[in-house]
XYZ file of C-alpha atoms in Angstrom:
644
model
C 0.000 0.000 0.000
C 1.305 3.744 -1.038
C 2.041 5.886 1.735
C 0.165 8.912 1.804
C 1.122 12.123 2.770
C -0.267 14.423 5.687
C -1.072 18.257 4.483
C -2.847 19.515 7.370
C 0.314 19.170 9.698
C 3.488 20.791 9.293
C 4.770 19.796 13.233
C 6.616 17.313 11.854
C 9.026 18.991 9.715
C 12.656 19.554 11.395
C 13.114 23.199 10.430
C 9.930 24.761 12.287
C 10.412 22.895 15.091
C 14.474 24.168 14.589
C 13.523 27.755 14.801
C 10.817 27.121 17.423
C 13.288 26.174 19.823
C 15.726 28.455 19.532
C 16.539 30.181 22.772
C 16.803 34.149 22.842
C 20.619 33.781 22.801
C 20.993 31.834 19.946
C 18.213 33.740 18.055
C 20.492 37.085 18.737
C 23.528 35.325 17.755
C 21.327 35.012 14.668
C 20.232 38.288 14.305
C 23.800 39.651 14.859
C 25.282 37.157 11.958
C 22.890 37.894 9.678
C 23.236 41.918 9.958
C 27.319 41.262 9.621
C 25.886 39.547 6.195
C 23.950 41.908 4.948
C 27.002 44.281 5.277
C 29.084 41.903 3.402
C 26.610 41.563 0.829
C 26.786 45.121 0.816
C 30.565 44.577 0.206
C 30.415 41.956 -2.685
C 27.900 44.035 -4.614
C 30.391 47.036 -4.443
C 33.090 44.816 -5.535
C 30.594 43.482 -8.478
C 30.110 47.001 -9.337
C 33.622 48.562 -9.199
C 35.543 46.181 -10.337
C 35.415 46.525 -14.340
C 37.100 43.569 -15.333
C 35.653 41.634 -17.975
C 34.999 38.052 -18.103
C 36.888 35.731 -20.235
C 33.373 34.685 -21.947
C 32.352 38.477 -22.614
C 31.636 39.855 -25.959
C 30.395 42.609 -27.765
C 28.214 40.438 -29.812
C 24.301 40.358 -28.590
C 24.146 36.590 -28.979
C 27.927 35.244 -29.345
C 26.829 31.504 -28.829
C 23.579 31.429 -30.947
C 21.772 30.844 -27.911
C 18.803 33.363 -28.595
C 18.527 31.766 -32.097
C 18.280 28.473 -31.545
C 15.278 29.339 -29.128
C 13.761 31.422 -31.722
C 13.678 28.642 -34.308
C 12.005 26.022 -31.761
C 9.289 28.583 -31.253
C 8.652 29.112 -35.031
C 8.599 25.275 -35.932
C 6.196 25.455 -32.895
C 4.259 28.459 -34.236
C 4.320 26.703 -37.720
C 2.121 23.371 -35.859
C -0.406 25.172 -33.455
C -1.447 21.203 -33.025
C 2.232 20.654 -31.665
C 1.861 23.775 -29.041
C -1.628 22.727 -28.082
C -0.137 19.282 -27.623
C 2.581 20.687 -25.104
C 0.217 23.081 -23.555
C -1.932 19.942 -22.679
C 0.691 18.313 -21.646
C 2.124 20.944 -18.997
C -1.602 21.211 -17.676
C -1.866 17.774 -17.524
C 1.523 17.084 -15.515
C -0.183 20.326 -12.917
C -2.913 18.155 -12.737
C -0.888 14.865 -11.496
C 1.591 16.824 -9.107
C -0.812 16.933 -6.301
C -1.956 13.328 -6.687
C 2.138 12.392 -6.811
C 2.742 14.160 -4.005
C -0.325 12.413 -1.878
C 1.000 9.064 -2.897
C 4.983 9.785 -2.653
C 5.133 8.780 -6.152
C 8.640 8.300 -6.625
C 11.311 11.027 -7.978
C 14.670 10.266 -10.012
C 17.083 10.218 -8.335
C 19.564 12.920 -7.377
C 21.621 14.030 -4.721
C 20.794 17.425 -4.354
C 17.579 16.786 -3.007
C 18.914 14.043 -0.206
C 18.100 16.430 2.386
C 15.008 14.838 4.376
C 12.880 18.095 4.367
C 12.423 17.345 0.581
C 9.897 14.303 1.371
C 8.911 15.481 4.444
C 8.024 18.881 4.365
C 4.682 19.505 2.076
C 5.919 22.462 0.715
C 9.682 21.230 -0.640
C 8.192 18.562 -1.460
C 6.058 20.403 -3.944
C 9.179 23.182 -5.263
C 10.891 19.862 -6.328
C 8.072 18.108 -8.190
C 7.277 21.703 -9.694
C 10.693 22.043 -11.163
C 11.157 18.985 -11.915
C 7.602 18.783 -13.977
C 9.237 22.144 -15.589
C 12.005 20.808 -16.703
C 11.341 17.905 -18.263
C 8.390 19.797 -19.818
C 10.802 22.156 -21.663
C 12.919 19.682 -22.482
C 10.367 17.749 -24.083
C 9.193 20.598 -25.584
C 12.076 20.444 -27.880
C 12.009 17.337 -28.681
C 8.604 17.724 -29.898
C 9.757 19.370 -33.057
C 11.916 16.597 -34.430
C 12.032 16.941 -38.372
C 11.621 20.738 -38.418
C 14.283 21.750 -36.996
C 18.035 20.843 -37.780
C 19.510 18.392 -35.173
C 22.483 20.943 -34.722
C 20.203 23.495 -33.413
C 18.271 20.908 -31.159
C 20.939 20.262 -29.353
C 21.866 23.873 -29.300
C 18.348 24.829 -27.857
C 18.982 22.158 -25.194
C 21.957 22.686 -23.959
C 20.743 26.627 -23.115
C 17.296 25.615 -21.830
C 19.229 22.290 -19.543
C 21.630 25.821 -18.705
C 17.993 27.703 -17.500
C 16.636 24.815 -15.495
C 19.859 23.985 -13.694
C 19.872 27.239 -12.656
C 16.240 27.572 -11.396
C 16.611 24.563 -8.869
C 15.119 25.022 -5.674
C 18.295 23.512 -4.053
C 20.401 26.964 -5.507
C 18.702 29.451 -3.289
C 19.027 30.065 0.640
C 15.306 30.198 0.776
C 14.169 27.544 -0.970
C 17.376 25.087 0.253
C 16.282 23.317 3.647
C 20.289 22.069 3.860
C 21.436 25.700 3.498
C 18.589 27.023 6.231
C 19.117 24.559 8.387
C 23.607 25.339 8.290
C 22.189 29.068 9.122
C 20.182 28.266 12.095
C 22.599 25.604 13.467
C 25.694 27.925 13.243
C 22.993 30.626 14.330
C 23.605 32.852 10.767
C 27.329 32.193 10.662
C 26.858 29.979 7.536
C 25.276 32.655 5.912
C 28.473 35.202 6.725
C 30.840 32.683 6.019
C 29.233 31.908 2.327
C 29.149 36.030 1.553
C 32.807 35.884 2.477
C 33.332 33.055 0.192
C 32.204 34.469 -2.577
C 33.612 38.075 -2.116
C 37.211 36.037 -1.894
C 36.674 34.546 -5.106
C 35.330 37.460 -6.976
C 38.559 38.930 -5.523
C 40.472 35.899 -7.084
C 38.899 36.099 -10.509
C 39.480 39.928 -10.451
C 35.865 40.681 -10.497
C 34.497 37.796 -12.111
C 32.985 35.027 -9.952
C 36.037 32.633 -9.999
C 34.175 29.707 -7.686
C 36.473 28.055 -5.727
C 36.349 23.844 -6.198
C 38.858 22.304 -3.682
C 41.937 24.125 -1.397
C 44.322 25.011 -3.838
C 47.088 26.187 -0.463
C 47.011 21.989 -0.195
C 48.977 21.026 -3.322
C 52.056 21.650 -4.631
C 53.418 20.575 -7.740
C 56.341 18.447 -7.869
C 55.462 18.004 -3.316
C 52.125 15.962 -2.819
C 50.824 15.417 -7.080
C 53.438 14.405 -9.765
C 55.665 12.731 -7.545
C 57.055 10.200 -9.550
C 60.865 10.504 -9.652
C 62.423 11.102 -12.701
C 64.737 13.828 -14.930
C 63.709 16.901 -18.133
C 66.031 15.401 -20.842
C 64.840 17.798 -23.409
C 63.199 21.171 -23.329
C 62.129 23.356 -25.902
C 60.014 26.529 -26.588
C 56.614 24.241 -26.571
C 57.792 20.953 -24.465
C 59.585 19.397 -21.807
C 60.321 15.661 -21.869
C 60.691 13.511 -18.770
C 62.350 10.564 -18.581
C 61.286 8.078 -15.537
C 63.376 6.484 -13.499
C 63.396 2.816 -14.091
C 61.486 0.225 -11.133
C 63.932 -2.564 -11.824
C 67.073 -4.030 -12.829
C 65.380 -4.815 -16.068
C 63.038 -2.778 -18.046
C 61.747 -3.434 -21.113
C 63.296 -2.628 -24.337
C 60.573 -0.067 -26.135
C 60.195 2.873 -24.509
C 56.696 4.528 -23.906
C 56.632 8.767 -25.313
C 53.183 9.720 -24.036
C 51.546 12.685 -25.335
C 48.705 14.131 -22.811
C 46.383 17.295 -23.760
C 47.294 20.317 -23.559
C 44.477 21.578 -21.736
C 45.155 21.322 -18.280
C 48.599 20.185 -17.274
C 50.140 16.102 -17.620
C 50.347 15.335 -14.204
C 46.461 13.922 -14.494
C 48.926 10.498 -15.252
C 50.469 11.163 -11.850
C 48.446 12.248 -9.487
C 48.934 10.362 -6.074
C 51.052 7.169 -6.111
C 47.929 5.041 -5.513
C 46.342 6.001 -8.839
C 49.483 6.764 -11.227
C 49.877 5.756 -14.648
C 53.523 6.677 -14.649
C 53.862 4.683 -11.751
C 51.775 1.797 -13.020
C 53.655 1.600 -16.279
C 57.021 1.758 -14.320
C 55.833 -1.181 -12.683
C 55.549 -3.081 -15.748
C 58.915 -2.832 -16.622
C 57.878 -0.208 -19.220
C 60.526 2.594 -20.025
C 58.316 6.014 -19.570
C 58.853 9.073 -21.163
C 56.277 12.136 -20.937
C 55.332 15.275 -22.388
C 54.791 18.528 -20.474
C 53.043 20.839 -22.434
C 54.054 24.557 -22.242
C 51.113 26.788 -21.368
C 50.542 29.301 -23.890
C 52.210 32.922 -23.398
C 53.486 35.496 -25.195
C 56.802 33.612 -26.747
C 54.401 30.749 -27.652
C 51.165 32.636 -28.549
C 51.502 32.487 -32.666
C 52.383 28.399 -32.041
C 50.041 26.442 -35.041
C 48.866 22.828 -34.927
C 52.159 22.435 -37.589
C 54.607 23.766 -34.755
C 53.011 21.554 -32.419
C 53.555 18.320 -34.915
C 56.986 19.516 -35.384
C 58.480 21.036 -31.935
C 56.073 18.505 -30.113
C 55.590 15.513 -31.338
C 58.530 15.246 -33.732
C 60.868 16.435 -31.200
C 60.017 14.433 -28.522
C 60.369 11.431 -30.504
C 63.972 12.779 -32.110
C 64.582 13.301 -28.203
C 63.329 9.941 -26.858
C 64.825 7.762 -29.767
C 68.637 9.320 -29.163
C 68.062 8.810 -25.342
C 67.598 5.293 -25.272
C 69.083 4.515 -29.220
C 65.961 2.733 -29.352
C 64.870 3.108 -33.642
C 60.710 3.148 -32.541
C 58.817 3.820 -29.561
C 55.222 2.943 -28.287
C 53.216 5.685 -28.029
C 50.077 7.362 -26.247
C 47.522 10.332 -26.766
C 45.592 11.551 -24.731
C 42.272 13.328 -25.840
C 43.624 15.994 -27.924
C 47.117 15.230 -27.414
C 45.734 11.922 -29.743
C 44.228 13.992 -32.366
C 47.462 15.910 -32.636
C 49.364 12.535 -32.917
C 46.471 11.279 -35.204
C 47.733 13.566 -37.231
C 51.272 13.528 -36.760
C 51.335 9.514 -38.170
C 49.077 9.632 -40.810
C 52.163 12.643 -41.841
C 54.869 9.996 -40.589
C 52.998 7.844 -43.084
C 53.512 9.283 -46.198
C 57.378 9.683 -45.540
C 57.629 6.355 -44.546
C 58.357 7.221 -40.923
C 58.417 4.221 -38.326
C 59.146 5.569 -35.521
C 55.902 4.759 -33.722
C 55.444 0.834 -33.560
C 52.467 1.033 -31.805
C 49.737 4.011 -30.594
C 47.482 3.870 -27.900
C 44.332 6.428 -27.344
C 42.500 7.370 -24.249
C 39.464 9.444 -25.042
C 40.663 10.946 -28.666
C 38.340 11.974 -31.089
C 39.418 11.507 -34.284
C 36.054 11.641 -36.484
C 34.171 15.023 -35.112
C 30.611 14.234 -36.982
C 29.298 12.721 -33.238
C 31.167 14.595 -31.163
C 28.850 15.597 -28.926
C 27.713 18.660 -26.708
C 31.017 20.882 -27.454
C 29.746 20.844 -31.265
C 27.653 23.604 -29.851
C 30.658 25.919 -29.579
C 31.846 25.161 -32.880
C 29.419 26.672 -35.590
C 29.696 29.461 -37.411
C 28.253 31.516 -35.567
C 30.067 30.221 -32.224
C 33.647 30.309 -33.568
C 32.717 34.060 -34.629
C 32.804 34.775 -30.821
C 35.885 32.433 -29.524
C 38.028 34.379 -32.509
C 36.610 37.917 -30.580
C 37.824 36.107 -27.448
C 41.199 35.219 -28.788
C 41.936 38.498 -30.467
C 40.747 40.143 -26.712
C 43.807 38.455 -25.159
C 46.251 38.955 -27.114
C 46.205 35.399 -29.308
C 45.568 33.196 -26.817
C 42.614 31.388 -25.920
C 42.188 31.636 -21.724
C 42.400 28.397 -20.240
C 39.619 29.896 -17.720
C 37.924 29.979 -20.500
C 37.876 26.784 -20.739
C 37.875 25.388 -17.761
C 34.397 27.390 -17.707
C 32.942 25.610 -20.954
C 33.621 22.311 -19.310
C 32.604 23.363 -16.004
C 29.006 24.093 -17.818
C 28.823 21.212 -20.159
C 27.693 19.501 -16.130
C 26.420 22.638 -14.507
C 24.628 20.562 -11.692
C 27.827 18.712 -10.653
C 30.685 21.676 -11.686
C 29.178 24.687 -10.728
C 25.769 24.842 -8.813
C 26.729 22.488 -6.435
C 29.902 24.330 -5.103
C 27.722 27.335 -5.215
C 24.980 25.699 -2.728
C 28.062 24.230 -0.373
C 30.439 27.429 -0.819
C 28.003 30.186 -1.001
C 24.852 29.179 0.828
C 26.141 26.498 3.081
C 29.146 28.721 4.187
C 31.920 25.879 3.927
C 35.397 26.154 3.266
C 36.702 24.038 -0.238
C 38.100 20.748 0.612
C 41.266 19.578 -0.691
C 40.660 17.331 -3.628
C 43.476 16.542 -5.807
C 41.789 15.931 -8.879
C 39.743 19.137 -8.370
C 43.200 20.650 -8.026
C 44.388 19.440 -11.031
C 41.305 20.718 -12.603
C 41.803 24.087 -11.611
C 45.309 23.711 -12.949
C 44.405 25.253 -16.479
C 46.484 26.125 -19.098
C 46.654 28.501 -21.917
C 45.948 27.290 -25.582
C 47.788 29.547 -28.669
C 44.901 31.360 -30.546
C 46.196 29.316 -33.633
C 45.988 25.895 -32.374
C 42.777 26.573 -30.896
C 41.026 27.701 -33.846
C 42.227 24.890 -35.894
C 41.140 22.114 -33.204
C 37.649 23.915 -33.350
C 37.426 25.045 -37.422
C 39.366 22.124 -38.992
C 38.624 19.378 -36.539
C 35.227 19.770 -34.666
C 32.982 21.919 -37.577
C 34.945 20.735 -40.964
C 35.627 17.294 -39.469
C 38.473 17.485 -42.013
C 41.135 15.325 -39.897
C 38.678 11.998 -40.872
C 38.047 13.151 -44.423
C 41.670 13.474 -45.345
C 40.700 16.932 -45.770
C 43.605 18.313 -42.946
C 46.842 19.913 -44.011
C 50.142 18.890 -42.166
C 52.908 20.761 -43.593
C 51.255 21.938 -46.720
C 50.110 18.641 -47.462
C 46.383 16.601 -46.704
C 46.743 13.729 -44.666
C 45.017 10.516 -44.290
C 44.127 8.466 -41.253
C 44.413 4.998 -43.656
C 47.849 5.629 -44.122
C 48.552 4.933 -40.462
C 49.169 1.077 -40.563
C 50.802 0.713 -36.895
C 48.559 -1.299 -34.312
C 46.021 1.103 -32.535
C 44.615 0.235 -29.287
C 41.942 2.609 -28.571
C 39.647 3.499 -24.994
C 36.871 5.428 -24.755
C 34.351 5.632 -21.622
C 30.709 4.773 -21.524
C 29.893 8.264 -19.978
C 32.142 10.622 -21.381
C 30.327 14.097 -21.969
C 33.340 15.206 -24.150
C 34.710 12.604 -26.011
C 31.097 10.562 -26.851
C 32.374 6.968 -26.985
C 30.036 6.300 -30.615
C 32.225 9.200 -31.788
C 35.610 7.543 -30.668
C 34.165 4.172 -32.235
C 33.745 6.531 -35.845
C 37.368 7.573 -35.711
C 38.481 3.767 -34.900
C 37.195 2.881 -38.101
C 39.545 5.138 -40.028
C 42.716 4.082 -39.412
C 44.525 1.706 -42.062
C 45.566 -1.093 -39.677
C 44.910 -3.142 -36.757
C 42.500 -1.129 -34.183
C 41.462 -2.554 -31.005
C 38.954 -1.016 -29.358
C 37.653 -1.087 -25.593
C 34.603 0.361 -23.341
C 35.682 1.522 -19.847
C 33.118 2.390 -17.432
C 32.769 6.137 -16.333
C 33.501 9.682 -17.817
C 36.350 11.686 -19.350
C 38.738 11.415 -16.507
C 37.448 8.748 -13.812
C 37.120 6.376 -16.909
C 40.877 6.759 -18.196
C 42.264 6.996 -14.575
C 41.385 4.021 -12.922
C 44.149 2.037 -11.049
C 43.142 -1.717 -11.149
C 43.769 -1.680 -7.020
C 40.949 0.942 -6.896
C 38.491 -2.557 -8.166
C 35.855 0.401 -9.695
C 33.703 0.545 -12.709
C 33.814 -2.059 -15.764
C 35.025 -2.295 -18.944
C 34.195 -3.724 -21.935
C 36.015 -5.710 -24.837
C 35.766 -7.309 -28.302
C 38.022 -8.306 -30.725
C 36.014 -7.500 -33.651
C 35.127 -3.922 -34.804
C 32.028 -3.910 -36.789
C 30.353 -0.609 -38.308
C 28.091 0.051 -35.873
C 29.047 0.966 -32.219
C 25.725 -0.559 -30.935
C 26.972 -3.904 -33.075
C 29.847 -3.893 -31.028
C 28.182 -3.571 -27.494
C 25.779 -6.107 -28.001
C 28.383 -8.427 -28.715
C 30.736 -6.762 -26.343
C 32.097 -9.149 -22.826
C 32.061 -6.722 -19.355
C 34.833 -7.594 -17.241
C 35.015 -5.734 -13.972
C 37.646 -3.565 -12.769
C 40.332 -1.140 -14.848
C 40.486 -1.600 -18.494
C 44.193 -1.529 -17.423
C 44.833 -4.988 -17.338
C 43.033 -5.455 -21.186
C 45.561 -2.693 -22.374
C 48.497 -4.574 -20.778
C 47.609 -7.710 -22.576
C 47.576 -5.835 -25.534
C 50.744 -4.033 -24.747
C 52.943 -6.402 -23.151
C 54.157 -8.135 -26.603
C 54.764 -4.893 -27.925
C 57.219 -3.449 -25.431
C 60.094 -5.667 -26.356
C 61.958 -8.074 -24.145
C 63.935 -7.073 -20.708
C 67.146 -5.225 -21.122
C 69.596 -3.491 -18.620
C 67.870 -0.343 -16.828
C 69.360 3.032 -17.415
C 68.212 5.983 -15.474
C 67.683 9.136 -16.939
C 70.222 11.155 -17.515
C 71.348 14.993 -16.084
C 71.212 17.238 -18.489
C 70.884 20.230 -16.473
C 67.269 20.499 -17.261
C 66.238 20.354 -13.709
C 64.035 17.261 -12.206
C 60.657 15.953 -12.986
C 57.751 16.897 -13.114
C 59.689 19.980 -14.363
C 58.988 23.823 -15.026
C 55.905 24.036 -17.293
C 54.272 21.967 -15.245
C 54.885 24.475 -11.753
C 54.278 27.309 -14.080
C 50.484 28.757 -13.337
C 48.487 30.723 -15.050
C 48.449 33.635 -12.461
C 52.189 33.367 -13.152
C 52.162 33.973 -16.637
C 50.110 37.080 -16.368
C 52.412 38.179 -13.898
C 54.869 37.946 -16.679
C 56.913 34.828 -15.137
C 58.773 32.818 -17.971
C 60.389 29.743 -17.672
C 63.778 29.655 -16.778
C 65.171 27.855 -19.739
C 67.774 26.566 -20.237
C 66.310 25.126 -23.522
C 68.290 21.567 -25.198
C 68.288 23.426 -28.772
C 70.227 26.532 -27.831
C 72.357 24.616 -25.486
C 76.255 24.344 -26.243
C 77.282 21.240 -27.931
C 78.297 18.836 -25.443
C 74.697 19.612 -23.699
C 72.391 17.027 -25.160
C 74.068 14.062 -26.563
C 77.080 15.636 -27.926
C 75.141 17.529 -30.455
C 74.200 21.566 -30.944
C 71.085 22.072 -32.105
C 70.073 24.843 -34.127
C 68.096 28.240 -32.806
C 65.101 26.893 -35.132
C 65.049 23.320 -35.419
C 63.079 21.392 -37.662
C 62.362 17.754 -35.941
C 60.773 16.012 -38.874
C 62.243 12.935 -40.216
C 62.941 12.806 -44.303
C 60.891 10.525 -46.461
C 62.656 7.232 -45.880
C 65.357 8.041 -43.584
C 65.374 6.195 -39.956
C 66.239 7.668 -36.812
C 69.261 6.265 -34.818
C 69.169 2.542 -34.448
C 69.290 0.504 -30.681
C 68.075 -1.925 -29.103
C-alpha cells in the first residue's frame, strides 16, 4: 500500500520545530550574523560594481553563442504546428494536474543528490518546489524534442543545452530560501553559515578579479612536484613548446621499447600522476615499461603564434627525435591523450607518407578523431560560435584563456561543476576541501589562438582530420595511411569525447585497431588504477560498423580496463634489457617547469627559466648543438638512430 502524505500538519518537519526552539541567545547570535551579512553583501555588490574587469566569456556580440537563435527557431517550428503547441500546452496542464496526486501518494522522484536532504519528502511544501521544477524541466525539455524533423539536429541540441543551462539554474536547491540544507547550516551555526558563504564568494570574486572565480577544492594543499606528480624522474629535453621527462626505471630490467606519451594540452600532464595510488607513470614503471612524458608549455606570449604544424613539429617530432637518441631505441610505443591523440592522429598519418616508423604502436584514451558525433562541445563550434571564440582570442592577445575553458567544461555539467559548489560554498558557508583531482582541474592552461582555432574550425565543424581533408605541412593527410597497431579506450559516460564518436574515428585508421569500453567519464574512466576494483570495462576483438553492433556483442569484465591494455601491450614493449636511469642534463628534475608554471604566473609575466636543449652548447644534449630553429621532422625514408 502507497504511503500517503499528511497536508494539514506541518509539526513534523525539522526546520519549524528548529527555529521554534531556539533560545533568545541563539536567536540574537542570529540576528547579529545575519546583519554582519547583509554588510558583506553590501561589500560583494560594491566589488561586483567597481571592479570593471571583464569576463573571459564576454563579448560585444548580442548573442555570441547562438543561444537566442536556436530558441527562436524552436518557437517558429512550434508556431508553424499550433497542433504541436496545443499538444505541449496539454501536456504541462496535464503534468499540474498529477503533481498533487504524486505528491499524496509519494510517487517516486529520479534520483539525485541534491535533493537528499530529508525536508524534501517530508516537508509539504519542498516537497512540492521539487516536483514543480522537476515537472518544468522535463516539460521544456520535451518541448524540444517535440519538433523533431523541423528543426536541424544541430540546433536541437543547441536549444537544449541553453534551456538544460535555464533549469539547472532555477533549482530550488540553488537558493538560501528555498534550500532546507542551506537554512538549516544558518540556524545551526545561528547565521554564521550565511556570513561565512558572503565571504566566500567576495574572496573569489577577488580571485577572478571581479568575475565570480568559484572556488572547487583548497588550492594552499597542493604543490606541484610536493604531494601530485611525484614520480621521480629527470627533463632530458626542453624546448620553446615541451619538456620531456624521462622516468626512473622500477627494476634491474626494463623493457626494451620505450613509452613517449603525449597528454592534452588543456590542463597540465600530471592527471597520469596524481597520487602514487592512482598513477599511470607509476603503473607503467611497474611493468617494466621505459616512460617518457610530455609537459606541455602553457601558452604565453613567446608561444602565442604556435600552429597545430609547430606543435607536430616542436612537439611531437621532437620528442620522438629526443626519446629515440636517449635510449638509441629506432621506434617507440606511443600514447595520446584526448587531444594530445588527435594531434598525434595527425602527426602519423604525416609519418605515413614519408615512410616514418618511428611509432610501432599508438594507444588512445578518449581521442576523437572523427568530429561528426562529437557531442555537446559541437555547440561551440558553428559558425556563428567560432565568430565569438576568434573575438575572445583576439581580446587576449592570441591566446585562448584556459579559464575559459575550464568554464565551458565546467558548464557542459552545470549541476555537478558549478551549482553544487555554489549551494556548499556560497549558501552552506563551507570552506573548499582539498581534492586533488579538483586541483588538477583548476590547474588550467593557456591554448595559442592558432591551435585553438584549428582544433575547433578544422577538426570539430569541418571534421576534415577523418576526411583526409587536414593539411600537415602543406600537405592533406590521411588516417588509412597509419598502418601501426592502434589500441583505442573510450568511456561509456564521457560528456566530451562521446564513446560512438571515438568508435567513428576507430574505423579510419589503415591497420589493426582494437577497441575497448571503460566504465565512467572523461577522466574517472581513463584513470582508474586496477587496485581501486571500480567501474567495468568492456572488450571485443572484432570492430564492426556500428558501435551498438559492437556492445551487443561486447564481454564486461570488472575492474580497470588496465589490465586489457596490458595484454595488448605487453608483446609490444620488447623483451627485458639493462635499466638506465635518466640522464642529467641540467634540465632540472621531474615533473619539471611548465608543469609548476600557473596561469596567475604567466600574467604576472613569469617565464620559464630555460635553459632550452636546442640553444644549449654542444656537449649539452648528446654531444650535439642544435640549431636556434630546429626542424624535428624525419625525411621521407630516412630512420632515426638505431638501438636496441
Amino acid at each position: 500500500m502507497t504511503d500517503s502524505a499528511n497536508f494539514d500538519n506541518f509539526t513534523f518537519s525539522t526546520l519549524p520545530n528548529m527555529f521554534e526552539s531556539m533560545d533568545p541567545a541563539a536567536l540574537q547570535a542570529l540576528s547579529s550574523n545575519l546583519m554582519q551579512a547583509t554588510q558583506e553583501a553590501q561589500g560583494l555588490i560594491s566589488d561586483m560594481m567597481t571592479s570593471g574587469a571583464a569576463s573571459p566569456l564576454s563579448s560585444q556580440r548580442p548573442d555570441p553563442m547562438g543561444g537566442l537563435d536556436a530558441k527562436m527557431k524552436i518557437g517558429a517550428a512550434l508556431a508553424r504546428h499550433p497542433e504541436k503547441a496545443g499538444h505541449a500546452m496539454m501536456t504541462l496542464m496535464q503534468g499540474w494536474m498529477n503533481l498533487f496526486q504524486s505528491m499524496a501518494t509519494k510517487s517516486a522522484l529520479p534520483r539525485d543528490r541534491r535533493f537528499a536532504d530529508p525536508e524534501w519528502t517530508e516537508n509539504p511544501a519542498f516537497d512540492f518546489m521539487r516536483r514543480a521544477w522537476q515537472l518544468n524541466s522535463d516539460w521544456l525539455n520535451g518541448l524540444i524534442d517535440s519538433v523533431d524533423g523541423d528543426v536541424d539536429e544541430e540546433t536541437k541540441a543547441k536549444a537544449r543545452f541553453f534551456a538544460n543551462q535555464m533549469t539547472e539554474a532555477m533549482a530550488p536547491t540553488n537558493l538560501l530560501a528555498t534550500n532546507p540544507a542551506a537554512l538549516r547550516a544558518m540556524m545551526e551555526s545561528s547565521g554564521q553559515s550565511v556570513l561565512e558563504g558572503l565571504r566566500n564568494a567576495r574572496r573569489d570574486l577577488q580571485r577572478g578579479n571581479g568575475r565570480l572565480s568559484i572556488t572547487q577544492t583548497d588550492e594552499d594543499a597542493f604543490r606541484v612536484g610536493e604531494n601530485v606528480a611525484t614520480a621521480k624522474g629527470q627533463v632530458v629535453f626542453r624546448n620553446k613548446l615541451i619538456e620531456v621527462i624521462h622516468y626512473n626505471p622500477s627494476r634491474k630490467k626494463m623493457r626494451a621499447r620505450p613509452m613517449l606519451i603525449f597528454p592534452p594540452w588543456i590542463n597540465k600532464f600530471y592527471i597520469l600522476d596524481l597520487q602514487p595510488t592512482n598513477s599511470m607513470i607509476r603503473w607503467l614503471l611497474s611493468k617494466r615499461v621505459n616512460t617518457f612524458v610530455v609537459s606541455w608549455r602553457s601558452a604565453d606570449a613567446e608561444t602565442k603564434d604556435y600552429t597545430w604544424d609547430d606543435y607536430i613539429d616542436q612537439g611531437v617530432y621532437a620528442a620522438l627525435k629526443a626519446v629515440t637518441e636517449e635510449t638509441g631505441s629506432k621506434d617507440v610505443n606511443a600514447i595520446g591523450y584526448c587531444i594530445g591523440g588527435t594531434l598525434l592522429t595527425s602527426a602519423m598519418a604525416h609519418m605515413a607518407k614519408e615512410d616514418d616508423n618511428r611509432i610501432n604502436s599508438a594507444t588512445f584514451f578518449a581521442s576523437q578523431s572523427d568530429f561528426a558525433q562529437a557531442g555537446e562541445l559541437k555547440i561551440f563550434t558553428d559558425e556563428t560560435a567560432l565568430d565569438h571564440i576568434d573575438d575572445i582570442i583576439d581580446q587576449h592577445g592570441g591566446i585562448m584563456p584556459g579559464e575559459m575553458m575550464g568554464e565551458t567544461f565546467s558548464w557542459l555539467r552545470p549541476a555537478d561543476l558549478v551549482w553544487r559548489y555554489v549551494v556548499d560554498n556560497y549558501l552552506m558557508g563551507k570552506p573548499p576541501k582539498p581534492f586533488d583531482l579538483l586541483y588538477w582541474n583548476a590547474d588550467q592552461t593557456n591554448i595559442p589562438g592558432p591551435v585553438h582555432r584549428t582544433y575547433l574550425k578544422d577538426m570539430y565543424n569541418r571534421n576534415a582530420l577523418s576526411r583526409g581533408k587536414f593539411d600537415v605541412f602543406g600537405e592533406p593527410v590521411s588516417m588509412g595511411d597509419i598502418t601501426a597497431p592502434i589500441f583505442m579506450q573510450a568511456s561509456k559516460s564521457d560528456h566530451i569525447c562521446p564513446w560512438h564518436s571515438i568508435y567513428r574515428g576507430a574505423q579510419k585508421y589503415g591497420g589493426e585497431v582494437t577497441f575497448t569500453l571503460a566504465g565512467s567519464g572523461h577522466i574517472a574512466g581513463v584513470i582508474n588504477h586496477p587496485d581501486a576494483e571500480k567501474y567495468q570495462h568492456w572488450v571485443n576483438p572484432s570492430l564492426p560498423d556500428n558501435p551498438g553492433k559492437w556492445f551487443s556483442a561486447a564481454e564486461e569484465h570488472p575492474g580497470s580496463w588496465w589490465t586489457s591494455w596490458w595484454e595488448w601491450l605487453k608483446p609490444r614493449c620488447g623483451g627485458k634489457i639493462d635499466a638506465v636511469k635518466p640522464r642529467n642534463h641540467g634540465l632540472g628534475k621531474a615533473p619539471g617547469q611548465y608543469a609548476a608554471i600557473r596561469m596567475r604566473d604567466i600574467a604576472a609575466g613569469i617565464k620559464p627559466n630555460g635553459p632550452y636543449s636546442d640553444e644549449m652548447k654542444p656537449g649539452k644534449l648528446n654531444g650535439k648543438a642544435k640549431s636556434k630553429k630546429p626542424n624535428y621532422r624525419m625525411p621521407a625514408g630516412r630512420q632515426p638512430s638505431v638501438g636496441a
